[in-house]
């Protein structure tokens, strides 16, 4: 089972403080859970999380986790399925608190606020994390057809 307090203390030792400790803890947990999920081969991590991990600098800290899911719809039902696939690992309970879906020309972007807590904890002891999920749908074929 994941020990939130131990992980939080390790993150503080890396130079993080305040809200960034919770943000990085949430990111680390979601990345771990995604690596164990059925979506592990369909996810591309990007944005500030990648820059921070490459630079190993707490100055590049971001509060959200940004990733792409190729050919995956971002409907309410699909998002529920994605989050449900993360539940149960390491005794964690994850639920969607809120979401905003933005439809662009070539892709759909969704911002989700999730709560992460061990099954045995009360709701006031949860970690909150923001995730930005992009679904790229036929992007390359549309660009190629437009240029012919």
Coordinates of N, CA and C in Angstrom, one line a residue:
X1 N 0.8 -1.2 0.0 CA 0.0 0.0 0.0 C 0.9 1.3 0.0
X2 N 0.5 2.3 -0.7 CA 1.2 3.5 -0.8 C 1.1 4.3 0.5
X3 N 2.3 4.7 1.0 CA 2.3 5.5 2.3 C 2.4 7.0 1.9
X4 N 1.3 7.7 1.9 CA 1.3 9.1 1.5 C 2.2 10.0 2.3
X5 N 2.3 9.7 3.6 CA 3.1 10.6 4.5 C 4.6 10.4 4.2
X6 N 5.0 9.1 4.0 CA 6.4 8.8 3.7 C 6.8 9.5 2.3
X7 N 5.9 9.3 1.3 CA 6.2 9.9 0.0 C 6.2 11.4 0.1
X8 N 5.3 12.0 0.8 CA 5.2 13.4 1.0 C 6.5 14.0 1.6
X9 N 7.0 13.3 2.6 CA 8.3 13.7 3.2 C 9.5 13.6 2.3
X10 N 9.5 12.5 1.5 CA 10.6 12.4 0.5 C 10.5 13.5 -0.6
X11 N 9.3 13.9 -1.0 CA 9.1 15.0 -1.9 C 9.6 16.3 -1.3
X12 N 9.3 16.5 0.0 CA 9.8 17.7 0.7 C 11.4 17.7 0.7
X13 N 12.0 16.6 0.9 CA 13.4 16.5 0.9 C 14.0 16.9 -0.5
X14 N 13.2 16.7 -1.5 CA 13.7 17.0 -2.9 C 13.6 18.5 -3.1
X15 N 13.1 19.3 -2.2 CA 13.0 20.8 -2.3 C 11.7 21.3 -2.6
X16 N 10.6 20.5 -2.6 CA 9.3 21.0 -2.9 C 8.6 21.5 -1.6
X17 N 7.7 22.4 -1.7 CA 7.0 22.9 -0.5 C 5.6 23.3 -0.9
X18 N 4.8 23.4 0.2 CA 3.4 23.9 0.0 C 2.6 23.0 -0.9
X19 N 1.8 23.7 -1.8 CA 0.9 23.0 -2.7 C 1.6 22.1 -3.7
X20 N 2.9 22.4 -3.9 CA 3.7 21.6 -4.9 C 4.0 20.2 -4.4
X21 N 4.0 20.0 -3.1 CA 4.2 18.6 -2.5 C 3.0 17.8 -2.9
X22 N 1.8 18.3 -2.6 CA 0.6 17.6 -3.0 C 0.5 17.3 -4.5
X23 N 0.8 18.4 -5.3 CA 0.7 18.2 -6.7 C 1.7 17.1 -7.2
X24 N 2.9 17.1 -6.8 CA 3.9 16.1 -7.2 C 3.5 14.7 -6.7
X25 N 3.0 14.7 -5.5 CA 2.5 13.4 -5.0 C 1.4 12.8 -5.8
X26 N 0.4 13.7 -6.2 CA -0.7 13.3 -7.0 C -0.2 12.8 -8.4
X27 N 0.7 13.6 -9.0 CA 1.3 13.2 -10.3 C 2.0 11.9 -10.2
X28 N 2.8 11.7 -9.2 CA 3.6 10.4 -9.0 C 2.6 9.2 -8.9
X29 N 1.5 9.4 -8.1 CA 0.6 8.3 -7.9 C -0.1 8.0 -9.2
X30 N -0.6 9.1 -9.9 CA -1.3 8.8 -11.2 C -0.4 8.2 -12.2
X31 N 0.8 8.7 -12.3 CA 1.8 8.0 -13.3 C 2.0 6.6 -12.9
X32 N 2.2 6.3 -11.7 CA 2.3 4.9 -11.2 C 1.1 4.0 -11.6
X33 N -0.1 4.6 -11.3 CA -1.3 3.8 -11.6 C -1.5 3.7 -13.1
X34 N -1.2 4.7 -13.9 CA -1.3 4.6 -15.4 C -0.4 3.5 -15.9
X35 N 0.8 3.4 -15.3 CA 1.8 2.4 -15.7 C 1.3 0.9 -15.5
X36 N 0.3 0.8 -14.6 CA -0.2 -0.5 -14.2 C -1.6 -0.7 -14.9
X37 N -2.1 0.3 -15.6 CA -3.5 0.2 -16.2 C -3.5 -0.4 -17.6
X38 N -4.6 -0.6 -18.1 CA -4.8 -1.1 -19.5 C -4.4 0.0 -20.5
X39 N -4.3 1.3 -20.0 CA -3.9 2.4 -20.9 C -2.4 2.7 -21.0
X40 N -1.6 1.8 -20.3 CA -0.2 2.1 -20.3 C 0.5 2.2 -21.6
X41 N 0.0 1.6 -22.6 CA 0.6 1.7 -24.0 C 0.0 2.8 -24.8
X42 N -1.0 3.5 -24.3 CA -1.7 4.5 -25.1 C -1.5 5.9 -24.6
X43 N -0.6 6.1 -23.6 CA -0.5 7.3 -22.9 C 0.9 7.9 -23.3
X44 N 0.9 9.2 -23.7 CA 2.1 10.0 -23.9 C 2.1 11.1 -22.9
X45 N 3.1 11.1 -21.9 CA 3.2 12.1 -20.9 C 3.9 13.3 -21.5
X46 N 3.5 14.5 -21.2 CA 4.1 15.7 -21.8 C 4.0 16.9 -20.9
X47 N 4.4 18.0 -21.3 CA 4.3 19.3 -20.5 C 5.3 19.4 -19.4
X48 N 4.9 20.1 -18.4 CA 5.7 20.5 -17.3 C 6.3 19.3 -16.5
X49 N 5.5 18.2 -16.4 CA 5.9 17.0 -15.7 C 7.2 16.5 -16.3
X50 N 7.2 16.4 -17.7 CA 8.3 15.9 -18.4 C 9.5 16.8 -18.2
X51 N 9.3 18.1 -18.3 CA 10.4 19.1 -18.2 C 11.0 19.0 -16.8
X52 N 10.2 18.9 -15.8 CA 10.6 18.8 -14.4 C 11.4 17.5 -14.2
X53 N 10.9 16.4 -14.7 CA 11.6 15.1 -14.5 C 13.0 15.1 -15.2
X54 N 13.0 15.7 -16.4 CA 14.3 15.7 -17.2 C 15.3 16.6 -16.5
X55 N 14.8 17.8 -16.1 CA 15.8 18.8 -15.5 C 16.1 18.5 -14.0
X56 N 15.2 17.6 -13.4 CA 15.4 17.3 -12.0 C 15.4 18.5 -11.1
X57 N 14.7 19.6 -11.5 CA 14.7 20.8 -10.7 C 13.3 21.1 -10.2
X58 N 13.2 21.4 -8.9 CA 11.9 21.7 -8.3 C 11.4 23.1 -8.8
X59 N 12.3 23.9 -9.5 CA 11.9 25.2 -10.0 C 11.0 25.0 -11.2
X60 N 11.0 23.8 -11.9 CA 10.2 23.5 -13.0 C 8.9 22.8 -12.6
X61 N 8.5 23.0 -11.4 CA 7.3 22.3 -10.9 C 6.0 22.8 -11.6
X62 N 5.2 21.9 -11.8 CA 3.9 22.2 -12.4 C 2.8 21.5 -11.5
X63 N 1.6 22.1 -11.5 CA 0.6 21.5 -10.6 C -0.4 20.5 -11.3
X64 N -0.2 20.4 -12.6 CA -1.1 19.4 -13.3 C -0.3 18.4 -14.0
X65 N -0.9 17.3 -14.4 CA -0.3 16.2 -15.2 C -0.9 16.2 -16.6
X66 N -0.1 16.4 -17.6 CA -0.6 16.6 -18.9 C -0.2 15.3 -19.8
X67 N -1.2 14.7 -20.4 CA -0.9 13.6 -21.2 C -1.9 13.4 -22.4
X68 N -1.4 12.7 -23.4 CA -2.3 12.4 -24.6 C -2.7 11.0 -24.5
X69 N -4.0 10.8 -24.9 CA -4.5 9.4 -25.2 C -4.8 9.4 -26.7
X70 N -4.1 8.6 -27.5 CA -4.4 8.6 -28.9 C -5.6 7.7 -29.2
X71 N -6.5 8.2 -30.0 CA -7.7 7.5 -30.5 C -8.5 7.1 -29.3
X72 N -8.7 7.9 -28.3 CA -9.5 7.6 -27.2 C -10.5 8.8 -27.0
X73 N -11.8 8.5 -27.0 CA -12.7 9.6 -26.8 C -12.7 10.2 -25.4
X74 N -13.1 11.5 -25.3 CA -13.1 12.1 -24.0 C -14.6 12.4 -23.6
X75 N -15.4 11.4 -23.8 CA -16.8 11.5 -23.3 C -16.9 11.3 -21.8
X76 N -18.0 11.6 -21.2 CA -18.2 11.3 -19.8 C -18.0 9.9 -19.5
X77 N -18.6 9.0 -20.3 CA -18.5 7.6 -20.1 C -17.0 7.1 -20.3
X78 N -16.3 7.6 -21.3 CA -14.9 7.2 -21.5 C -14.0 7.6 -20.3
X79 N -14.3 8.9 -19.8 CA -13.5 9.4 -18.7 C -13.7 8.6 -17.4
X80 N -15.0 8.2 -17.2 CA -15.3 7.3 -16.1 C -14.6 6.0 -16.2
X81 N -14.5 5.5 -17.4 CA -13.8 4.2 -17.6 C -12.3 4.3 -17.3
X82 N -11.7 5.4 -17.8 CA -10.3 5.7 -17.6 C -10.0 5.8 -16.1
X83 N -10.8 6.5 -15.3 CA -10.5 6.7 -13.9 C -10.8 5.4 -13.2
X84 N -11.9 4.7 -13.6 CA -12.2 3.4 -13.0 C -11.0 2.4 -13.1
X85 N -10.3 2.5 -14.3 CA -9.2 1.6 -14.5 C -8.0 1.8 -13.5
X86 N -8.0 3.0 -12.9 CA -7.0 3.3 -11.9 C -7.3 2.9 -10.5
X87 N -8.6 2.6 -10.3 CA -9.1 2.3 -8.9 C -8.6 0.9 -8.5
X88 N -8.4 0.8 -7.2 CA -8.2 -0.5 -6.6 C -6.7 -0.9 -6.5
X89 N -5.8 -0.3 -7.3 CA -4.4 -0.6 -7.2 C -3.9 0.0 -5.9
X90 N -3.1 -0.8 -5.2 CA -2.5 -0.3 -4.0 C -3.5 0.2 -2.9
X91 N -4.7 -0.3 -3.0 CA -5.8 0.1 -2.1 C -6.2 1.5 -2.2
X92 N -6.1 2.1 -3.4 CA -6.5 3.5 -3.6 C -7.9 3.7 -4.2
X93 N -8.5 4.7 -3.8 CA -9.9 5.1 -4.4 C -9.7 6.4 -5.1
X94 N -10.1 6.5 -6.4 CA -9.9 7.7 -7.1 C -11.3 8.0 -7.7
X95 N -11.6 9.3 -7.6 CA -12.9 9.7 -8.2 C -12.7 11.1 -8.8
X96 N -13.6 11.4 -9.8 CA -13.6 12.7 -10.5 C -14.4 13.7 -9.6
X97 N -13.7 14.8 -9.3 CA -14.4 15.9 -8.6 C -15.1 16.9 -9.5
X98 N -14.4 17.2 -10.6 CA -14.9 18.1 -11.6 C -14.2 17.9 -12.9
X99 N -14.8 18.4 -14.0 CA -14.1 18.3 -15.3 C -14.6 19.4 -16.2
X100 N -13.7 19.8 -17.1 CA -14.0 20.8 -18.2 C -13.5 20.2 -19.5
X101 N -14.4 20.1 -20.5 CA -14.0 19.5 -21.8 C -14.0 20.7 -22.8
X102 N -12.8 20.8 -23.5 CA -12.7 21.8 -24.6 C -12.5 21.1 -25.9
X103 N -13.3 21.4 -26.9 CA -13.2 20.8 -28.2 C -12.5 21.7 -29.1
X104 N -11.4 21.3 -29.7 CA -10.6 22.0 -30.7 C -10.9 21.4 -32.1
X105 N -10.2 22.0 -33.1 CA -10.4 21.5 -34.4 C -9.9 20.0 -34.6
X106 N -8.7 19.8 -34.1 CA -8.1 18.5 -34.3 C -8.0 17.6 -33.1
X107 N -8.4 18.1 -32.0 CA -8.3 17.3 -30.8 C -9.3 17.8 -29.7
X108 N -9.5 17.0 -28.7 CA -10.3 17.3 -27.6 C -9.4 17.4 -26.4
X109 N -9.6 18.4 -25.5 CA -8.8 18.5 -24.3 C -9.7 18.5 -23.1
X110 N -9.3 17.8 -22.1 CA -10.1 17.7 -20.9 C -9.3 18.0 -19.6
X111 N -9.8 18.8 -18.8 CA -9.2 19.1 -17.5 C -10.0 18.4 -16.4
X112 N -9.4 17.5 -15.7 CA -10.1 16.8 -14.6 C -9.4 17.0 -13.3
X113 N -10.3 17.3 -12.3 CA -9.8 17.3 -10.9 C -10.2 16.0 -10.3
X114 N -9.2 15.3 -9.8 CA -9.5 14.0 -9.2 C -9.1 14.0 -7.7
X115 N -9.7 13.2 -6.9 CA -9.3 13.0 -5.5 C -8.8 11.5 -5.4
X116 N -7.7 11.4 -4.7 CA -7.0 10.1 -4.5 C -6.9 9.9 -3.0
X117 N -7.5 8.7 -2.6 CA -7.4 8.4 -1.1 C -7.3 6.9 -0.9
X118 N -6.6 6.5 0.1 CA -6.7 5.0 0.5 C -8.2 4.7 0.9
X119 N -8.6 3.5 0.6 CA -10.0 3.1 0.9 C -10.3 3.3 2.3
X120 N -9.4 3.2 3.2 CA -9.7 3.3 4.7 C -9.6 4.7 5.2
X121 N -9.3 5.7 4.4 CA -9.2 7.1 4.9 C -10.5 7.8 4.7
X122 N -10.7 8.8 5.6 CA -11.9 9.7 5.4 C -11.6 10.6 4.3
X123 N -12.7 11.2 3.7 CA -12.5 12.1 2.5 C -11.7 13.3 2.8
X124 N -11.6 13.8 4.0 CA -10.8 15.0 4.3 C -9.3 14.8 4.2
X125 N -8.9 13.5 4.1 CA -7.5 13.2 4.0 C -7.1 12.8 2.6
X126 N -7.7 13.3 1.6 CA -7.4 12.9 0.2 C -6.4 13.8 -0.4
X127 N -5.8 13.4 -1.5 CA -4.9 14.1 -2.3 C -5.7 14.6 -3.5
X128 N -5.6 15.8 -3.9 CA -6.3 16.3 -5.1 C -5.3 16.6 -6.2
X129 N -5.6 16.1 -7.4 CA -4.7 16.3 -8.5 C -5.5 16.8 -9.7
X130 N -4.8 17.6 -10.5 CA -5.4 18.1 -11.8 C -4.7 17.4 -12.9
X131 N -5.5 16.9 -13.8 CA -5.0 16.2 -15.0 C -5.5 16.8 -16.2
X132 N -4.6 17.1 -17.2 CA -5.1 17.5 -18.5 C -4.9 16.4 -19.5
X133 N -6.0 15.9 -20.1 CA -5.9 14.8 -21.0 C -6.3 15.3 -22.4
X134 N -5.5 15.0 -23.4 CA -5.8 15.4 -24.8 C -6.0 14.1 -25.5
X135 N -7.0 14.1 -26.4 CA -7.3 13.0 -27.3 C -7.1 13.5 -28.7
X136 N -6.1 13.0 -29.4 CA -5.8 13.4 -30.7 C -6.5 12.4 -31.6
X137 N -7.4 12.9 -32.4 CA -8.3 12.1 -33.3 C -8.0 12.4 -34.7
X138 N -7.4 11.5 -35.4 CA -7.1 11.6 -36.9 C -6.4 12.9 -37.2
X139 N -5.5 13.3 -36.4 CA -4.8 14.6 -36.6 C -3.9 14.5 -37.8
X140 N -3.1 13.5 -38.0 CA -2.2 13.4 -39.1 C -2.9 13.2 -40.4
X141 N -4.0 12.4 -40.4 CA -4.7 12.2 -41.7 C -5.4 13.5 -42.2
X142 N -5.9 14.3 -41.2 CA -6.5 15.5 -41.6 C -5.5 16.5 -42.2
X143 N -4.4 16.6 -41.5 CA -3.3 17.5 -42.0 C -2.9 17.1 -43.4
X144 N -2.6 15.7 -43.6 CA -2.1 15.3 -44.9 C -3.2 15.5 -46.0
X145 N -4.4 15.2 -45.7 CA -5.5 15.5 -46.7 C -5.6 16.9 -47.1
X146 N -5.4 17.8 -46.1 CA -5.5 19.2 -46.3 C -4.4 19.8 -47.2
X147 N -3.3 19.1 -47.2 CA -2.1 19.5 -47.9 C -2.0 18.9 -49.3
X148 N -2.9 18.1 -49.7 CA -2.9 17.4 -51.0 C -3.5 18.3 -52.0

